XYZ file of C-alpha atoms in Angstrom:
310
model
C 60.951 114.825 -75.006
C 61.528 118.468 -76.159
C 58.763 119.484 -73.983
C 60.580 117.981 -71.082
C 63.691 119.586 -72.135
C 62.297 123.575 -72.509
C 60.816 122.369 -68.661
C 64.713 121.354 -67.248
C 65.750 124.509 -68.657
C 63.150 126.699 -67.713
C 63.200 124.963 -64.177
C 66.844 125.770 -64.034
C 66.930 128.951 -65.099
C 64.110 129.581 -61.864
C 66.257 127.975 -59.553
C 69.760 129.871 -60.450
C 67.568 132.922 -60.185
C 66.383 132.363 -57.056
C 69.766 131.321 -55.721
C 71.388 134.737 -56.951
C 69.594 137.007 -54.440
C 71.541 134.560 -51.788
C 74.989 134.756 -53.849
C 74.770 138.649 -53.934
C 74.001 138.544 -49.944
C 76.825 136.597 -49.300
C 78.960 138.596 -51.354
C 77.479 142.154 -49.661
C 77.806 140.538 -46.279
C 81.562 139.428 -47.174
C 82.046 143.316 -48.270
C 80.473 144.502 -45.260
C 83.420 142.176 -42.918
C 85.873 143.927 -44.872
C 84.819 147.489 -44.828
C 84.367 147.299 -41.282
C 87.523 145.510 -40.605
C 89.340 148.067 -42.619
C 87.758 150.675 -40.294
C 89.078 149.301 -37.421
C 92.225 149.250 -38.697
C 92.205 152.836 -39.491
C 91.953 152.505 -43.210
C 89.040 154.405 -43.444
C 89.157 155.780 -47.053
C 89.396 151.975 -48.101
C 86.326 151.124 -46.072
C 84.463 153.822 -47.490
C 85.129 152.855 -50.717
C 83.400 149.032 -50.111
C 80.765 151.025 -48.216
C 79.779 153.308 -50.804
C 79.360 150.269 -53.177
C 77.257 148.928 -50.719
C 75.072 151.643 -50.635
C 74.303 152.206 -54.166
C 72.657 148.572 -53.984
C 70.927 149.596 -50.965
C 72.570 146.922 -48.772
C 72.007 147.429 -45.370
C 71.236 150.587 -46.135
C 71.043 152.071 -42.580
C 73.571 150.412 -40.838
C 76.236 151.205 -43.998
C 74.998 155.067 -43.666
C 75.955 155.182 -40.141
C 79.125 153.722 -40.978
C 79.544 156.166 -43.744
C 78.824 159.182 -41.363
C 81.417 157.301 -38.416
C 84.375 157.177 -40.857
C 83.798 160.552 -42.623
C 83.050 162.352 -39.493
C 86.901 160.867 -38.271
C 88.135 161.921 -41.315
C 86.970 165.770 -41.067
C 84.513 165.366 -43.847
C 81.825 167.484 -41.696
C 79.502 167.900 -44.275
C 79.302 164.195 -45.966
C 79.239 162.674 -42.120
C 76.315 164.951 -41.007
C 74.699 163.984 -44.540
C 75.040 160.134 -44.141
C 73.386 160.593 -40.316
C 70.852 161.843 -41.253
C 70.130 159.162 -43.835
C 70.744 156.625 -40.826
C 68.069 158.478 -38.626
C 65.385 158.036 -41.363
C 62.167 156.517 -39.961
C 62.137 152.823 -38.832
C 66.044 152.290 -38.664
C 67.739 150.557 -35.666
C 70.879 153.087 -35.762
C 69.240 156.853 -34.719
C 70.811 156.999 -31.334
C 74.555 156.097 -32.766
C 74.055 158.175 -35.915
C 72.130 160.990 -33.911
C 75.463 161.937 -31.692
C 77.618 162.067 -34.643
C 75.175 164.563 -36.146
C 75.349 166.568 -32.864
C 79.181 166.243 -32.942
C 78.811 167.399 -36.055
C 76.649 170.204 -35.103
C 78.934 171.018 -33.032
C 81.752 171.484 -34.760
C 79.616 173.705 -36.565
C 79.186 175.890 -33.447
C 75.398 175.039 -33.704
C 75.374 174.660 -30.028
C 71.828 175.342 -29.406
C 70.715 172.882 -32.037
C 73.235 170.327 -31.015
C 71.890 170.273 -27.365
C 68.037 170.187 -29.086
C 69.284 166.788 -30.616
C 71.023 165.175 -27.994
C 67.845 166.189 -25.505
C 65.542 164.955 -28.181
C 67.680 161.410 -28.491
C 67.505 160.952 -24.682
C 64.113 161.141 -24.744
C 63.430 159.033 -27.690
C 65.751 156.243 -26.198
C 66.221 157.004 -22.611
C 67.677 153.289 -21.376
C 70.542 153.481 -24.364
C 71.037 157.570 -23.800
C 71.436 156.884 -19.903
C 74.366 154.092 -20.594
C 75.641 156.654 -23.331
C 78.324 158.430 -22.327
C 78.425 160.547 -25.412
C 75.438 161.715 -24.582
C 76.235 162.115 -20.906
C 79.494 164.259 -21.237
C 78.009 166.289 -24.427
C 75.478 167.495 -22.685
C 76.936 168.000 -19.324
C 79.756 170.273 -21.227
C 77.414 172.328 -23.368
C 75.111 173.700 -20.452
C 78.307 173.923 -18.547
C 79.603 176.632 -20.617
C 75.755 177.853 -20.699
C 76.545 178.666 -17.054
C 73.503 176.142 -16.416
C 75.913 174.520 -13.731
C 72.900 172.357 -11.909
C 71.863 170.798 -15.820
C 75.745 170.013 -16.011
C 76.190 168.292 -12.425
C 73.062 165.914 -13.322
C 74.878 164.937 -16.639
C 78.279 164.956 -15.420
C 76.836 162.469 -12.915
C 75.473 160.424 -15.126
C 78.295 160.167 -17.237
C 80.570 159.363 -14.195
C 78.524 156.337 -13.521
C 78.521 155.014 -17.240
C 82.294 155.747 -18.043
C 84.207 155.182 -14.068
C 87.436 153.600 -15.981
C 87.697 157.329 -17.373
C 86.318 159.488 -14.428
C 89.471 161.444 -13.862
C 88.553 164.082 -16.177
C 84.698 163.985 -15.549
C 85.924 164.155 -11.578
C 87.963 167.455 -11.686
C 85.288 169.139 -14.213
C 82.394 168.418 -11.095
C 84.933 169.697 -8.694
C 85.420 172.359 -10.201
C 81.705 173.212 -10.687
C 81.502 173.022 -7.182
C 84.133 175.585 -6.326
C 82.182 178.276 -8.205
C 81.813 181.217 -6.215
C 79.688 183.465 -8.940
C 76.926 181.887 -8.571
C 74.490 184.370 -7.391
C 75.890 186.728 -9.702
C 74.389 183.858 -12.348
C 71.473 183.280 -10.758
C 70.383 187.346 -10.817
C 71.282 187.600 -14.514
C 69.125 184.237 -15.667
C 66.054 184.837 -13.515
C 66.218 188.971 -14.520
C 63.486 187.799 -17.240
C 61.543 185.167 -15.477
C 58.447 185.202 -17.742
C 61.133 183.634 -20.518
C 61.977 180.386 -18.487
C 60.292 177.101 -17.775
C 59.414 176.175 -14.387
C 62.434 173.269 -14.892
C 64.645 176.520 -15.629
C 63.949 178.222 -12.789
C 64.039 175.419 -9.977
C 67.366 174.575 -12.038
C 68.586 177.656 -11.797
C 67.333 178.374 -8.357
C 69.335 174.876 -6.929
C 72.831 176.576 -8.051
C 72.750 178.173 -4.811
C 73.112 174.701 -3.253
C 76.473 175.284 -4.336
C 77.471 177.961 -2.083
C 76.771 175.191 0.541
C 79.552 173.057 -0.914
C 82.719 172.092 1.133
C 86.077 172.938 -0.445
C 87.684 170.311 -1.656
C 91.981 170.418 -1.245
C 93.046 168.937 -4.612
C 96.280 166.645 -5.384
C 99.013 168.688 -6.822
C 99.671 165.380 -8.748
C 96.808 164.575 -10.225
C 94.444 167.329 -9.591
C 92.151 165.233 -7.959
C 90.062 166.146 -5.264
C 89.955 164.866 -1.540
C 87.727 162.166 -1.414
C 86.102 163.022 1.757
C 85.089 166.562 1.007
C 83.888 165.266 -2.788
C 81.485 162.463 -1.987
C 80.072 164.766 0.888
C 79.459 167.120 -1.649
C 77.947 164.682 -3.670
C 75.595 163.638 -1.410
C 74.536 167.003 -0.400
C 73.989 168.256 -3.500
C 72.313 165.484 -5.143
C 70.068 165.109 -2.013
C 69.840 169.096 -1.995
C 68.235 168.867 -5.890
C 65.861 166.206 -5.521
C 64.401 167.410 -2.095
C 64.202 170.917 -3.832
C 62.326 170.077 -7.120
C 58.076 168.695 -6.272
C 57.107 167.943 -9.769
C 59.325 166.555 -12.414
C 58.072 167.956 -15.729
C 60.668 168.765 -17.779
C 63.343 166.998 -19.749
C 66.399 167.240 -16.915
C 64.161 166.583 -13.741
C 62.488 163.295 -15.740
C 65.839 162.510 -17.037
C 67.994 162.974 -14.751
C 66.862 164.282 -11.202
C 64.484 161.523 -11.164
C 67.012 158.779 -11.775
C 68.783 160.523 -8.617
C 65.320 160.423 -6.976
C 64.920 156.606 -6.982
C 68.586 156.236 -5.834
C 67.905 158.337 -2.746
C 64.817 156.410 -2.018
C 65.737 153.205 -2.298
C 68.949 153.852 0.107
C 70.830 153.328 -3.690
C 73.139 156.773 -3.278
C 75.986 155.032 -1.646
C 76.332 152.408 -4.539
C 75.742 154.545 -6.583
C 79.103 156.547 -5.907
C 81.221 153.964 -4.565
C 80.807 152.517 -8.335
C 81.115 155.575 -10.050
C 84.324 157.107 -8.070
C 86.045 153.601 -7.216
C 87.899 153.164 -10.550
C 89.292 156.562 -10.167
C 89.727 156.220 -5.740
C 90.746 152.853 -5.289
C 90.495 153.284 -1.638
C 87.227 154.544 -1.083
C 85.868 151.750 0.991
C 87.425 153.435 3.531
C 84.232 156.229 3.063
C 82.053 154.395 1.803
C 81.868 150.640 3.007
C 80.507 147.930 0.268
C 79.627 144.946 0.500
C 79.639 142.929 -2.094
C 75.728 141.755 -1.070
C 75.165 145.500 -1.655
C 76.853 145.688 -5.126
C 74.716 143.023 -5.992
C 71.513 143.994 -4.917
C 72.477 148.130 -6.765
C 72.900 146.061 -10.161
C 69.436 144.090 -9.367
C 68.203 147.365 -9.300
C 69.753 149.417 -12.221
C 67.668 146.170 -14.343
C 64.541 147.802 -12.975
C 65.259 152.021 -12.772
C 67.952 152.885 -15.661
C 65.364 153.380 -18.035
């Protein structure tokens, strides 16, 4: 009988320690709900506060980092958000890409400019079917070789980040525009091709296409909105995406693999028109009236994006 006893209690003591692994879960998972519902709420001091428990038991340990570098990075704590990212970015986590821009925001803050392009080219690469539908990504790296004066790297962005934010184009719409109304472009070219020996062949037929915007149509802008015609703008669009991937023979580097030969496919497969009447028709509400859609059309462009937005 006492041997049956010690085995009850030893058998019970197994059992309530294999059931506390699952209590603690529960309870981490229960302080994860909150912290992140106190982030969305704004309270992000409070959430940090459950986070940080969380992460000295190693809960969720990637996913709480990049939660850690979100809230501090909102906060202005630069140098605790770009430390939590890179803890999220450690090898085999699911959360590079999200923590990876708010390292490069971070790096830019930090006026590493150079650096923070590196990154966000690096990311694309590593994840180019999340980076395309980024459009973080998109606009980050559209502005930064923008003021490189490396206006044909920003127009491919730009693009791109048109077509994965259209409910907020109005911004994106005027900064193409008014890439396209540069006049100093030859000036640019001389100056970046003085030293040709230093640039990449993707450089130079980069650099080279900028003259495809002397070609450009001027567009009359709203005085309202600062908009541009819509006539003049998607005719410039079409020229000078046309104009880039006609121009370029082999796609090697990081924009023409990225970027120009997205474009590429869209010209081929007769996708250009979709492509724009998507991208501009949140922003032009009437611009069936340029470019007609069906909605057999629409339908067939997202039946394609399944198979080329990667």
């Amino acid at each position: 009988m006492k041997q049956l006893f010690v085995v009850i209690l030893i058998l019970t003591a197994t059992i309530a320690a294999a059931q506390e692994p699952t209590k603690n879960q529960k309870e981490n998972a229960q302080t994860l709900k909150e912290a992140i519902a106190l982030q969305s709420e704004g309270k992000l001091e409070e959430s940090n506060q459950k986070l940080t428990d969380l992460y000295a038991l190693h809960f969720m340990e990637d996913f709480v980092c990049w939660q850690l570098s979100n809230n501090y990075y909102h906060i202005g704590d630069i140098k605790k958000a770009e430390r939590f990212a890179n803890e999220a970015m450690r090898d085999g986590s699911k959360y590079v890409l999200q923590a990876g821009v708010i390292k490069a925001l971070c790096l830019g803050i930090r006026n590493q400019k150079s650096e923070q392009l590196h990154l966000l080219e690096r990311l694309a690469k590593a994840f180019p079917y999340d980076a395309k539908a980024n459009p973080s990504i998109n606009l980050l790296i559209a502005s930064l070789n923008n003021e490189r004066q490396l206006y044909i790297h920003a127009f491919l962005a730009y693009y791109m980040h048109l077509f994965t934010s259209p409910a907020n184009g109005k911004e994106t719409i005027i900064a193409i525009n008014d890439l396209m109304s540069r006049r100093n472009v030859n000036t640019i070219i001389d100056e970046k091709t003085a030293n040709p020996s230093h640039m990449t062949k993707e450089e130079l037929d980069l650099t080279w296409a900028m003259l495809f915007i002397n070609e450009l149509k001027t567009c009359t802008t709203d005085s309202e909105s600062g908009l541009p015609d819509v006539d003049n703008f998607i005719d410039n669009s079409k020229m000078l995406i046309t104009s880039i991937c006609n121009s370029i023979e082999e796609k090697k580097g990081f924009y023409e693999e990225f970027y120009v030969d997205f474009y590429d496919k869209l010209l081929k497969d007769n996708m250009l028109d979709a492509f724009l009447y998507y991208s501009l028709s949140y922003t032009y509400p009437d611009i069936n009236k340029k470019i007609p859609m069906s909605k057999e059309k629409m339908t067939a462009f997202a039946d394609w994006l399944e198979g080329n937005l990667e």
